[in-house]
mmCIF file of C-alpha atoms in Angstrom:
data_model
loop_
_atom_site.group_PDB
_atom_site.id
_atom_site.type_symbol
_atom_site.label_atom_id
_atom_site.label_comp_id
_atom_site.label_asym_id
_atom_site.label_seq_id
_atom_site.Cartn_x
_atom_site.Cartn_y
_atom_site.Cartn_z
ATOM 1 C CA LEU Y 288 18.985 -15.832 -126.965
ATOM 2 C CA PRO Y 289 17.993 -12.225 -127.903
ATOM 3 C CA GLN Y 290 14.656 -13.516 -129.191
ATOM 4 C CA ARG Y 291 13.920 -15.470 -126.025
ATOM 5 C CA TYR Y 292 14.887 -12.456 -123.937
ATOM 6 C CA ALA Y 293 12.627 -10.092 -125.918
ATOM 7 C CA THR Y 294 9.627 -12.401 -125.709
ATOM 8 C CA SER Y 295 10.195 -13.030 -121.993
ATOM 9 C CA VAL Y 296 10.288 -9.270 -121.391
ATOM 10 C CA LEU Y 297 7.003 -9.046 -123.294
ATOM 11 C CA TYR Y 298 5.453 -11.469 -120.817
ATOM 12 C CA PHE Y 299 6.746 -9.738 -117.683
ATOM 13 C CA SER Y 300 6.146 -6.180 -118.957
ATOM 14 C CA LEU Y 301 2.506 -6.912 -119.725
ATOM 15 C CA GLY Y 302 1.548 -8.797 -116.570
ATOM 16 C CA GLY Y 303 1.797 -12.308 -117.959
ATOM 17 C CA ASP Y 304 0.819 -13.935 -114.677
ATOM 18 C CA GLN Y 305 -2.629 -12.340 -115.071
ATOM 19 C CA TRP Y 306 -3.190 -13.189 -118.737
ATOM 20 C CA THR Y 307 -6.411 -14.948 -119.638
ATOM 21 C CA ASN Y 308 -4.368 -17.428 -121.660
ATOM 22 C CA LYS Y 309 -0.679 -17.736 -120.853
ATOM 23 C CA ALA Y 310 -0.095 -19.509 -124.181
ATOM 24 C CA ASN Y 311 2.743 -21.661 -122.834
ATOM 25 C CA PHE Y 312 4.942 -18.576 -122.232
ATOM 26 C CA LEU Y 313 8.111 -19.159 -120.184
ATOM 27 C CA SER Y 314 7.940 -22.919 -120.617
ATOM 28 C CA GLU Y 315 11.131 -24.845 -121.368
ATOM 29 C CA ASP Y 316 9.940 -25.232 -124.960
ATOM 30 C CA SER Y 317 11.262 -23.038 -127.730
ATOM 31 C CA GLU Y 318 9.658 -19.595 -127.708
ATOM 32 C CA CYS Y 319 8.286 -20.578 -131.128
ATOM 33 C CA ASP Y 320 6.058 -23.019 -129.230
ATOM 34 C CA TRP Y 321 4.778 -20.402 -126.817
ATOM 35 C CA ASN Y 322 1.246 -20.522 -128.193
ATOM 36 C CA ALA Y 323 -2.119 -22.170 -127.746
ATOM 37 C CA SER Y 324 -4.717 -23.173 -130.336
ATOM 38 C CA PHE Y 325 -8.483 -23.382 -129.959
ATOM 39 C CA ASP Y 326 -11.299 -25.308 -131.594
ATOM 40 C CA ASP Y 327 -12.208 -22.400 -133.859
ATOM 41 C CA ASP Y 328 -8.629 -22.324 -135.252
ATOM 42 C CA ALA Y 329 -7.884 -19.172 -133.263
ATOM 43 C CA ARG Y 330 -4.443 -18.923 -131.718
ATOM 44 C CA LYS Y 331 -2.840 -17.005 -128.872
ATOM 45 C CA GLY Y 332 0.865 -16.443 -128.430
ATOM 46 C CA LEU Y 333 3.766 -16.472 -130.858
ATOM 47 C CA THR Y 334 4.248 -17.992 -134.287
ATOM 48 C CA CYS Y 335 7.560 -18.368 -136.084
ATOM 49 C CA VAL Y 336 8.951 -18.642 -139.581
ATOM 50 C CA ASN Y 337 12.063 -20.398 -140.870
ATOM 51 C CA THR Y 338 14.739 -17.908 -141.884
ATOM 52 C CA THR Y 339 18.453 -17.886 -142.588
ATOM 53 C CA ASP Y 340 18.808 -16.940 -138.905
ATOM 54 C CA GLY Y 341 16.813 -19.977 -137.753
ATOM 55 C CA ARG Y 342 13.218 -19.988 -136.518
ATOM 56 C CA CYS Y 343 12.233 -16.401 -135.800
ATOM 57 C CA VAL Y 344 9.094 -14.859 -134.321
ATOM 58 C CA GLU Y 345 6.787 -13.664 -137.086
ATOM 59 C CA GLU Y 346 3.530 -13.006 -135.220
ATOM 60 C CA ILE Y 347 2.507 -11.817 -131.765
ATOM 61 C CA LEU Y 348 -1.153 -12.759 -131.282
ATOM 62 C CA LEU Y 349 -2.324 -11.614 -127.865
ATOM 63 C CA GLY Y 350 -5.507 -9.654 -128.491
ATOM 64 C CA THR Y 351 -8.206 -9.640 -125.776
ATOM 65 C CA ASN Y 352 -5.949 -11.422 -123.317
ATOM 66 C CA SER Y 353 -5.863 -9.181 -120.205
ATOM 67 C CA LEU Y 354 -2.454 -7.676 -120.968
ATOM 68 C CA ILE Y 355 -1.630 -4.732 -118.731
ATOM 69 C CA GLY Y 356 1.504 -2.592 -118.633
ATOM 70 C CA PHE Y 357 3.814 -0.435 -120.714
ATOM 71 C CA PHE Y 358 4.415 -1.275 -124.372
ATOM 72 C CA PRO Y 359 7.759 -3.149 -124.238
ATOM 73 C CA GLN Y 360 10.470 -1.544 -126.371
ATOM 74 C CA GLU Y 361 12.155 -4.946 -126.686
ATOM 75 C CA ILE Y 362 9.564 -5.973 -129.281
ATOM 76 C CA THR Y 363 11.579 -3.943 -131.793
ATOM 77 C CA ASN Y 364 14.383 -6.504 -131.417
ATOM 78 C CA LEU Y 365 12.310 -9.104 -133.281
ATOM 79 C CA PRO Y 366 13.208 -8.137 -136.875
ATOM 80 C CA TYR Y 367 11.082 -10.783 -138.606
ATOM 81 C CA LEU Y 368 7.800 -9.608 -137.069
ATOM 82 C CA LYS Y 369 4.976 -9.208 -139.581
ATOM 83 C CA ILE Y 370 1.977 -9.084 -137.249
ATOM 84 C CA ILE Y 371 1.555 -7.444 -133.845
ATOM 85 C CA ASP Y 372 -1.984 -8.063 -132.618
ATOM 86 C CA MET Y 373 -2.480 -6.960 -129.030
ATOM 87 C CA ASP Y 374 -5.777 -5.121 -129.270
ATOM 88 C CA LYS Y 375 -8.422 -4.866 -126.553
ATOM 89 C CA ASN Y 376 -6.069 -4.906 -123.580
ATOM 90 C CA GLU Y 377 -4.719 -2.306 -121.129
ATOM 91 C CA ILE Y 378 -1.389 -1.430 -122.719
ATOM 92 C CA PHE Y 379 -0.206 2.087 -121.957
ATOM 93 C CA GLY Y 380 2.793 4.312 -122.549
ATOM 94 C CA THR Y 381 4.221 5.482 -125.871
ATOM 95 C CA LEU Y 382 5.149 3.571 -129.002
ATOM 96 C CA PRO Y 383 8.852 3.458 -130.011
ATOM 97 C CA LYS Y 384 9.649 6.146 -132.583
ATOM 98 C CA ASN Y 385 11.889 3.727 -134.485
ATOM 99 C CA ILE Y 386 9.467 0.816 -134.601
ATOM 100 C CA GLY Y 387 9.137 1.045 -138.388
ATOM 101 C CA THR Y 388 12.884 1.366 -138.838
ATOM 102 C CA LYS Y 389 13.617 -1.758 -136.818
ATOM 103 C CA LEU Y 390 10.637 -3.895 -137.878
ATOM 104 C CA GLN Y 391 10.916 -3.484 -141.628
ATOM 105 C CA LEU Y 392 8.743 -6.525 -142.417
ATOM 106 C CA LEU Y 393 5.809 -5.330 -140.312
ATOM 107 C CA ARG Y 394 2.504 -5.696 -142.147
ATOM 108 C CA ASP Y 395 -0.237 -5.598 -139.504
ATOM 109 C CA PHE Y 396 -0.017 -3.312 -136.448
ATOM 110 C CA ASP Y 397 -3.128 -3.793 -134.324
ATOM 111 C CA LEU Y 398 -3.284 -2.122 -130.914
ATOM 112 C CA ASP Y 399 -6.749 -0.602 -130.846
ATOM 113 C CA GLU Y 400 -8.712 -0.332 -127.577
ATOM 114 C CA ASN Y 401 -5.755 0.149 -125.266
ATOM 115 C CA GLN Y 402 -4.482 3.177 -123.307
ATOM 116 C CA LEU Y 403 -1.589 4.315 -125.480
ATOM 117 C CA THR Y 404 -0.394 7.928 -125.341
ATOM 118 C CA GLY Y 405 2.033 10.046 -127.333
ATOM 119 C CA MET Y 406 2.320 10.279 -131.106
ATOM 120 C CA ILE Y 407 1.866 7.674 -133.804
ATOM 121 C CA PRO Y 408 5.430 6.826 -134.939
ATOM 122 C CA LYS Y 409 5.951 8.254 -138.409
ATOM 123 C CA SER Y 410 8.379 5.418 -139.099
ATOM 124 C CA LEU Y 411 5.287 3.206 -139.565
ATOM 125 C CA TYR Y 412 4.314 5.212 -142.631
ATOM 126 C CA VAL Y 413 7.495 4.433 -144.566
ATOM 127 C CA LEU Y 414 7.193 0.667 -144.242
ATOM 128 C CA GLU Y 415 6.955 -0.804 -147.733
ATOM 129 C CA GLY Y 416 4.559 -3.603 -146.810
ATOM 130 C CA ILE Y 417 2.398 -2.054 -144.091
ATOM 131 C CA GLU Y 418 -1.260 -2.902 -144.729
ATOM 132 C CA VAL Y 419 -2.989 -2.377 -141.389
ATOM 133 C CA ILE Y 420 -2.510 0.380 -138.808
ATOM 134 C CA ASP Y 421 -5.281 -0.091 -136.259
ATOM 135 C CA LEU Y 422 -4.845 2.278 -133.314
ATOM 136 C CA ASP Y 423 -8.356 3.495 -132.593
ATOM 137 C CA THR Y 424 -9.689 4.028 -129.076
ATOM 138 C CA ASN Y 425 -6.490 5.070 -127.337
ATOM 139 C CA SER Y 426 -5.274 8.493 -126.130
ATOM 140 C CA LEU Y 427 -2.831 9.228 -128.941
ATOM 141 C CA THR Y 428 -1.940 12.842 -129.722
ATOM 142 C CA GLY Y 429 -0.245 14.762 -132.516
ATOM 143 C CA ASP Y 430 -1.008 14.641 -136.228
ATOM 144 C CA ILE Y 431 -1.056 12.002 -138.964
ATOM 145 C CA LEU Y 432 1.152 13.884 -141.410
ATOM 146 C CA GLY Y 433 3.106 11.428 -143.526
ATOM 147 C CA VAL Y 434 0.461 8.717 -143.691
ATOM 148 C CA GLY Y 435 0.270 9.314 -147.463
ATOM 149 C CA LEU Y 436 3.678 7.633 -147.773
ATOM 150 C CA ALA Y 437 2.188 4.282 -146.717
ATOM 151 C CA THR Y 438 1.035 3.400 -150.217
ATOM 152 C CA SER Y 439 0.411 -0.271 -149.388
ATOM 153 C CA LEU Y 440 -1.996 0.668 -146.587
ATOM 154 C CA LYS Y 441 -5.427 -0.989 -146.746
ATOM 155 C CA HIS Y 442 -6.787 -0.305 -143.253
ATOM 156 C CA PHE Y 443 -6.135 2.897 -141.300
ATOM 157 C CA SER Y 444 -8.169 3.286 -138.120
ATOM 158 C CA VAL Y 445 -7.373 6.008 -135.583
ATOM 159 C CA PHE Y 446 -10.836 7.075 -134.423
ATOM 160 C CA ASN Y 447 -11.479 8.034 -130.797
ATOM 161 C CA ASN Y 448 -8.058 9.436 -129.978
ATOM 162 C CA GLU Y 449 -6.864 13.001 -129.290
ATOM 163 C CA LEU Y 450 -5.301 13.651 -132.679
ATOM 164 C CA THR Y 451 -5.131 17.161 -134.150
ATOM 165 C CA GLY Y 452 -4.054 18.991 -137.288
ATOM 166 C CA THR Y 453 -5.425 18.656 -140.787
ATOM 167 C CA LEU Y 454 -6.096 15.498 -142.734
ATOM 168 C CA PRO Y 455 -3.029 15.341 -144.993
ATOM 169 C CA LYS Y 456 -3.494 15.755 -148.720
ATOM 170 C CA GLY Y 457 -1.268 12.733 -149.190
ATOM 171 C CA ILE Y 458 -4.172 10.458 -148.245
ATOM 172 C CA LYS Y 459 -5.246 10.701 -151.888
ATOM 173 C CA PHE Y 460 -2.185 8.602 -152.800
ATOM 174 C CA LEU Y 461 -3.406 5.656 -150.729
ATOM 175 C CA THR Y 462 -4.948 3.873 -153.683
ATOM 176 C CA ASN Y 463 -5.041 0.513 -151.864
ATOM 177 C CA LEU Y 464 -6.992 1.941 -148.931
ATOM 178 C CA GLU Y 465 -10.227 0.098 -148.185
ATOM 179 C CA ILE Y 466 -11.035 1.208 -144.632
ATOM 180 C CA LEU Y 467 -10.504 4.674 -143.149
ATOM 181 C CA TYR Y 468 -11.696 5.733 -139.687
ATOM 182 C CA VAL Y 469 -10.559 9.125 -138.391
ATOM 183 C CA ASP Y 470 -13.638 10.398 -136.502
ATOM 184 C CA GLY Y 471 -13.638 11.181 -132.802
ATOM 185 C CA ASN Y 472 -10.539 13.399 -133.006
ATOM 186 C CA SER Y 473 -9.952 17.155 -133.367
ATOM 187 C CA PHE Y 474 -8.926 17.387 -136.996
ATOM 188 C CA THR Y 475 -9.522 20.657 -138.836
ATOM 189 C CA GLY Y 476 -9.871 21.676 -142.452
ATOM 190 C CA ASN Y 477 -11.632 20.029 -145.368
ATOM 191 C CA ILE Y 478 -11.887 16.435 -146.474
ATOM 192 C CA ILE Y 479 -9.687 15.717 -149.479
ATOM 193 C CA THR Y 480 -12.289 15.060 -152.179
ATOM 194 C CA LYS Y 481 -9.916 13.002 -154.346
ATOM 195 C CA ILE Y 482 -9.964 10.296 -151.688
ATOM 196 C CA CYS Y 483 -13.409 9.441 -152.997
ATOM 197 C CA ASN Y 484 -11.733 8.149 -156.153
ATOM 198 C CA ASN Y 485 -10.315 5.341 -154.029
ATOM 199 C CA HIS Y 486 -12.316 2.415 -152.727
ATOM 200 C CA VAL Y 487 -12.897 3.425 -149.112
ATOM 201 C CA ASP Y 488 -15.279 2.128 -146.470
ATOM 202 C CA ASN Y 489 -15.651 5.015 -144.038
ATOM 203 C CA GLY Y 490 -18.288 3.324 -141.929
ATOM 204 C CA GLY Y 491 -20.723 6.126 -142.705
ATOM 205 C CA ASN Y 492 -18.545 8.645 -140.812
#
């Protein structure tokens, strides 16, 4: 019941009636069947995994789907989430500070090209398995201090926001990092030269 409630709130909070693909949401089927597949193997909606607690939502795949509204806090009540992909929509508001504390299995956090404000939750940086933080092209503020703790991080994209402060020295500890985009902000100071010892694609920026 808590899972069905959280996923229903997701639909109503983000204007589900106007979604490009409603992905079977709010049907009488299990919320694990609230999804739609396409010829190119792409999928919209929810996917689940078998756990000791039953079938639990593991992925939210709603990118480029005309979502509009505040980021629903209830998403943090889905503890088996590994992927949140809701990029290229019109999601606004702030991200929950405790999102990393409550979603400890989160691996891929993809909300670029929305209208998010506020700070990037530092709880994301302490997730053991986080590999992707993709939050570019929003209106996020504050700094990125603490990102060096996310040692499993492979993709960190925060370009075109309103971030400030210095690029933390801890970035040099991100030895798994492959993609780093931080341009289009108001960072100060010098680039940490040791980051060049890592394999990084900076897109020429």
